[in-house]
Short mmCIF file of C-alpha atoms in Angstrom, two decimals:
data_model
loop_
_atom_site.label_atom_id
_atom_site.label_comp_id
_atom_site.label_asym_id
_atom_site.label_seq_id
_atom_site.Cartn_x
_atom_site.Cartn_y
_atom_site.Cartn_z
CA MET A 11 -0.35 0.22 -0.09
CA HIS A 12 1.10 3.42 -1.01
CA CYS A 13 -0.46 6.49 0.28
CA ARG A 14 1.71 9.58 0.53
CA VAL A 15 0.53 12.62 2.58
CA ILE A 16 0.34 15.86 0.59
CA SER A 17 0.39 19.11 1.34
CA CYS A 18 -2.36 21.88 -0.48
CA PRO A 19 -1.60 23.23 -3.29
CA SER A 20 -2.65 26.92 -3.94
CA VAL A 21 -6.26 27.23 -5.30
CA ALA A 22 -6.47 30.73 -6.56
CA ARG A 23 -6.49 29.47 -10.44
CA LEU A 24 -8.94 26.83 -9.89
CA SER A 25 -12.07 29.87 -9.64
CA VAL A 26 -10.55 30.83 -14.03
CA THR A 27 -13.44 28.44 -15.30
CA LEU A 28 -15.87 29.34 -13.44
CA LEU A 29 -15.54 33.00 -13.47
CA PHE A 30 -14.94 32.79 -16.99
CA CYS A 31 -18.25 31.11 -17.39
CA LEU A 32 -20.70 33.37 -15.21
CA CYS A 33 -18.87 36.47 -16.14
CA ILE A 34 -20.27 35.32 -19.68
CA ALA A 35 -23.87 35.80 -18.28
CA ALA A 36 -23.30 39.30 -17.32
CA THR A 37 -21.61 40.64 -20.39
CA THR A 38 -25.30 42.11 -21.82
CA LEU A 39 -25.82 44.00 -18.36
CA GLY A 40 -25.53 47.63 -18.33
CA GLN A 41 -25.73 47.88 -21.95
CA GLY A 42 -27.36 50.85 -23.49
CA LYS A 43 -29.77 50.55 -26.67
CA PRO A 44 -27.96 50.99 -30.07
CA ALA A 45 -27.38 54.50 -31.83
CA GLY A 46 -30.14 55.48 -33.85
CA ALA A 47 -32.69 53.93 -31.49
CA GLY A 48 -33.85 56.88 -29.69
CA PRO A 49 -37.73 57.92 -30.48
CA PRO A 50 -38.32 59.09 -34.33
CA PRO A 51 -39.26 63.22 -34.88
CA ASN A 52 -42.42 63.88 -33.50
CA ASN A 53 -44.40 67.62 -34.38
CA ASN A 54 -46.47 67.02 -30.83
CA PRO A 55 -46.13 70.00 -28.70
CA ASN A 56 -45.71 67.06 -26.00
CA VAL A 57 -42.83 65.55 -27.70
CA GLY A 58 -40.83 67.36 -24.90
CA ASP A 59 -42.40 65.52 -21.89
CA ARG A 60 -42.45 62.45 -23.80
CA ILE A 61 -38.95 62.47 -24.21
CA ARG A 62 -38.01 63.34 -20.65
CA GLN A 63 -39.85 60.38 -19.75
CA ILE A 64 -37.73 58.22 -22.10
CA ASP A 65 -34.76 60.11 -20.49
CA GLU A 66 -35.79 59.11 -17.08
CA GLY A 67 -36.82 55.54 -18.02
CA ARG A 68 -33.04 54.74 -19.32
CA LEU A 69 -31.85 56.27 -16.60
CA ARG A 70 -34.00 53.84 -13.89
CA GLY A 71 -32.83 50.95 -16.68
CA ALA A 72 -29.55 51.79 -16.24
CA GLU A 73 -29.66 51.90 -12.21
CA THR A 74 -31.39 48.55 -12.60
CA ASN A 75 -28.70 47.08 -14.77
CA ALA A 76 -25.98 48.36 -12.67
CA GLY A 77 -27.65 46.67 -9.37
CA LEU A 78 -28.12 43.35 -11.24
CA GLU A 79 -24.58 43.62 -12.21
CA GLU A 80 -23.18 43.93 -8.32
CA GLU A 81 -25.31 41.27 -7.40
CA ASN A 82 -23.80 39.14 -9.78
CA GLN A 83 -20.28 40.04 -8.72
CA LYS A 84 -21.25 39.26 -4.98
CA ARG A 85 -22.64 35.96 -6.29
CA LEU A 86 -19.80 35.04 -8.39
CA GLN A 87 -17.37 36.01 -5.27
CA ALA A 88 -19.28 34.35 -3.19
CA ALA A 89 -19.11 30.90 -5.40
CA ILE A 90 -15.23 30.89 -5.94
CA VAL A 91 -14.96 31.43 -1.88
CA ASN A 92 -16.78 28.54 -1.56
CA MET A 93 -14.91 26.29 -4.27
CA LYS A 94 -11.92 27.40 -3.07
CA ASP A 95 -12.87 26.11 0.29
CA ASP A 96 -13.99 23.00 -0.65
CA TYR A 97 -11.45 22.42 -2.94
CA LYS A 98 -8.78 22.67 -0.40
CA ARG A 99 -10.73 21.15 2.58
CA ILE A 100 -11.02 17.66 0.52
CA GLN A 101 -7.36 17.71 0.25
CA VAL A 102 -7.09 17.81 4.29
CA LEU A 103 -9.46 15.05 5.26
CA ARG A 104 -7.60 12.85 2.44
CA ASN A 105 -4.43 13.76 4.39
CA ASP A 106 -5.95 13.00 7.80
CA ILE A 107 -7.19 9.85 6.18
CA ALA A 108 -3.71 8.98 4.61
CA ARG A 109 -1.88 9.30 8.24
CA ASN A 110 -3.91 6.59 10.01
CA LEU A 111 -3.61 4.56 7.13
CA VAL A 112 0.50 5.15 7.16
CA ALA A 113 0.35 4.72 10.53
CA ARG A 114 -1.60 1.42 10.33
CA LYS A 115 -3.85 2.63 12.69
CA PRO A 116 -6.98 0.50 13.69
CA THR A 117 -10.14 1.83 11.53
CA GLU A 118 -11.99 4.18 13.47
CA TYR A 119 -15.41 3.67 11.62
CA LYS A 120 -17.13 7.12 13.53
CA LEU A 121 -14.02 9.23 12.37
CA VAL A 122 -14.22 7.52 8.66
CA ALA A 123 -17.90 8.04 8.49
CA GLU A 124 -17.84 11.64 9.16
CA GLN A 125 -14.61 12.19 6.79
CA SER A 126 -16.49 10.45 4.18
CA ALA A 127 -19.73 12.63 4.53
CA GLU A 128 -17.83 15.86 4.33
CA ILE A 129 -15.48 14.75 1.48
CA ASN A 130 -19.47 13.60 -0.28
CA LYS A 131 -20.57 16.77 0.49
CA ARG A 132 -18.06 18.96 -1.06
CA ALA A 133 -17.48 16.87 -3.97
CA SER A 134 -20.93 17.35 -4.47
CA ARG A 135 -20.96 21.20 -4.18
CA LEU A 136 -17.93 21.48 -6.66
CA ASN A 137 -19.74 19.39 -9.23
CA VAL A 138 -22.44 21.79 -9.04
CA TYR A 139 -20.38 24.32 -10.68
CA MET A 140 -18.28 22.07 -12.83
CA GLN A 141 -21.45 19.73 -14.21
CA ALA A 142 -19.19 16.82 -14.54
CA HIS A 143 -20.25 13.89 -16.50
CA VAL A 144 -19.00 10.61 -18.39
CA THR A 145 -19.71 8.62 -21.22
CA ASP A 146 -21.01 5.97 -19.73
CA GLU A 147 -23.67 7.47 -16.79
CA ARG A 148 -24.21 4.43 -15.96
CA LYS A 149 -21.59 3.07 -14.09
CA GLN A 150 -22.04 6.38 -11.75
CA ASN A 151 -25.53 6.16 -10.64
CA THR A 152 -25.57 3.57 -7.99
CA ALA A 153 -22.83 3.25 -5.19
CA ASP A 154 -21.43 -0.48 -4.76
CA GLU A 155 -21.39 -2.29 -1.66
CA ILE A 156 -18.09 -2.30 -0.15
CA LYS A 157 -17.59 -5.46 2.13
CA ASN A 158 -15.84 -5.28 5.70
CA GLU A 159 -12.52 -6.55 4.77
CA GLU A 160 -12.37 -4.29 1.59
CA MET A 161 -12.62 -0.55 4.14
CA VAL A 162 -9.18 -0.10 4.04
CA GLY A 163 -8.28 -0.67 0.21
CA ALA A 164 -11.39 1.95 -0.33
CA LEU A 165 -10.30 4.48 1.78
CA VAL A 166 -6.76 4.17 -0.20
CA LYS A 167 -8.27 4.30 -3.34
CA LEU A 168 -10.46 7.63 -2.43
CA CYS A 169 -7.08 9.05 -1.30
CA LYS A 170 -5.09 8.14 -4.79
CA LEU A 171 -8.91 9.91 -6.46
CA ILE A 172 -8.24 13.19 -4.62
CA ASP A 173 -4.79 13.17 -5.52
CA SER A 174 -5.86 12.89 -9.61
CA PHE A 175 -8.51 14.65 -9.09
CA THR A 176 -6.50 18.02 -7.45
CA GLU A 177 -3.29 17.52 -9.37
CA ASN A 178 -5.03 17.68 -12.66
CA PRO A 179 -3.83 20.54 -15.13
CA ALA A 180 -7.38 21.09 -16.23
CA LEU A 181 -7.69 22.88 -12.51
CA LYS A 182 -4.03 23.62 -11.83
CA ASN A 183 -3.32 25.45 -14.82
CA ALA A 184 -6.95 26.82 -16.19
CA ALA A 185 -5.55 30.43 -16.73
CA THR A 186 -2.10 29.45 -18.94
CA VAL A 187 -4.08 27.09 -21.55
CA ASP A 188 -2.42 27.28 -25.12
CA SER A 189 -4.46 27.49 -27.63
CA LYS A 190 -2.39 24.87 -29.84
CA ASP A 191 -3.20 22.50 -26.30
CA ILE A 192 -7.43 22.20 -26.86
CA SER A 193 -7.17 18.91 -27.05
CA LYS A 194 -5.71 18.08 -24.12
CA SER A 195 -7.45 20.31 -22.21
CA LYS A 196 -10.54 18.63 -22.80
CA GLU A 197 -9.15 15.10 -22.05
CA ASP A 198 -7.85 16.88 -18.76
CA LYS A 199 -11.34 18.12 -18.11
CA ALA A 200 -12.77 14.78 -18.77
CA ASN A 201 -10.47 13.05 -16.66
CA ALA A 202 -11.20 15.81 -14.04
CA ASP A 203 -15.08 14.72 -14.45
CA ARG A 204 -14.74 11.35 -14.03
CA ASP A 205 -12.46 11.38 -10.86
CA LEU A 206 -14.85 14.06 -9.13
CA LEU A 207 -17.74 11.64 -9.65
CA ALA A 208 -15.58 8.47 -8.56
CA ILE A 209 -15.09 10.12 -5.81
CA ILE A 210 -18.51 11.20 -4.80
CA LYS A 211 -19.55 7.68 -5.64
CA LEU A 212 -16.78 5.81 -3.93
CA SER A 213 -16.88 8.54 -0.67
CA ALA A 214 -21.21 7.55 -0.37
CA SER A 215 -20.09 3.87 -0.04
CA ILE A 216 -17.91 4.32 2.40
CA GLN A 217 -19.84 6.58 4.53
CA LYS A 218 -22.85 3.98 4.35
CA LYS A 219 -20.42 1.02 4.61
CA SER A 220 -18.84 2.49 7.88
CA GLY A 221 -21.97 4.20 9.36
CA SER A 222 -23.47 0.45 9.35
CA LEU A 223 -20.03 -0.73 11.24
CA ILE A 224 -19.58 1.61 13.93
CA VAL A 225 -22.10 -0.30 16.11
CA SER A 226 -19.60 -3.25 15.95
CA GLN A 227 -16.67 -1.09 17.21
#
């Protein structure tokens, strides 16, 4: 069994893809009407009042757009903070599990249940932003039952999956992708998706099995 303890890498670049995607939705906010879209000439004596009403409406619309843009920015920043926190915390939990495995400590099922539950929760929340998918989704739909003697092996596998996911270039190098490496980037993203879904699935199985074994300790 090879299970090393790693330090948490910088997560500042993790949010780049999310930032790009969410900013696209906000690009149309605050845009005014195109040139020449004003009201046509009108000889009505009340035309001055009408123009003032139009101008006031535009001002109110600009204020509304500014408010929406500010709210979108707040939501974006909150999402980035959550992603960074989840990304880092999953690695911390992985390290805690790895230390106990390396030390060959007796498995504390209550602790394992808590750790795997938190990993599952945070990985699932990351997937809200990443929208991971695999070619054969049927393989990801149900969690496999873990036997008693397979618990240590399952924990080792979970640690390796987290290693693979957090070290994936699609997450670490999102800000420096070269246009010549688009196909490689797509492959990396597919691998990240596969690993994240596997983490969600395996952590759920470990949580379920360790929960059933708590009473036996």
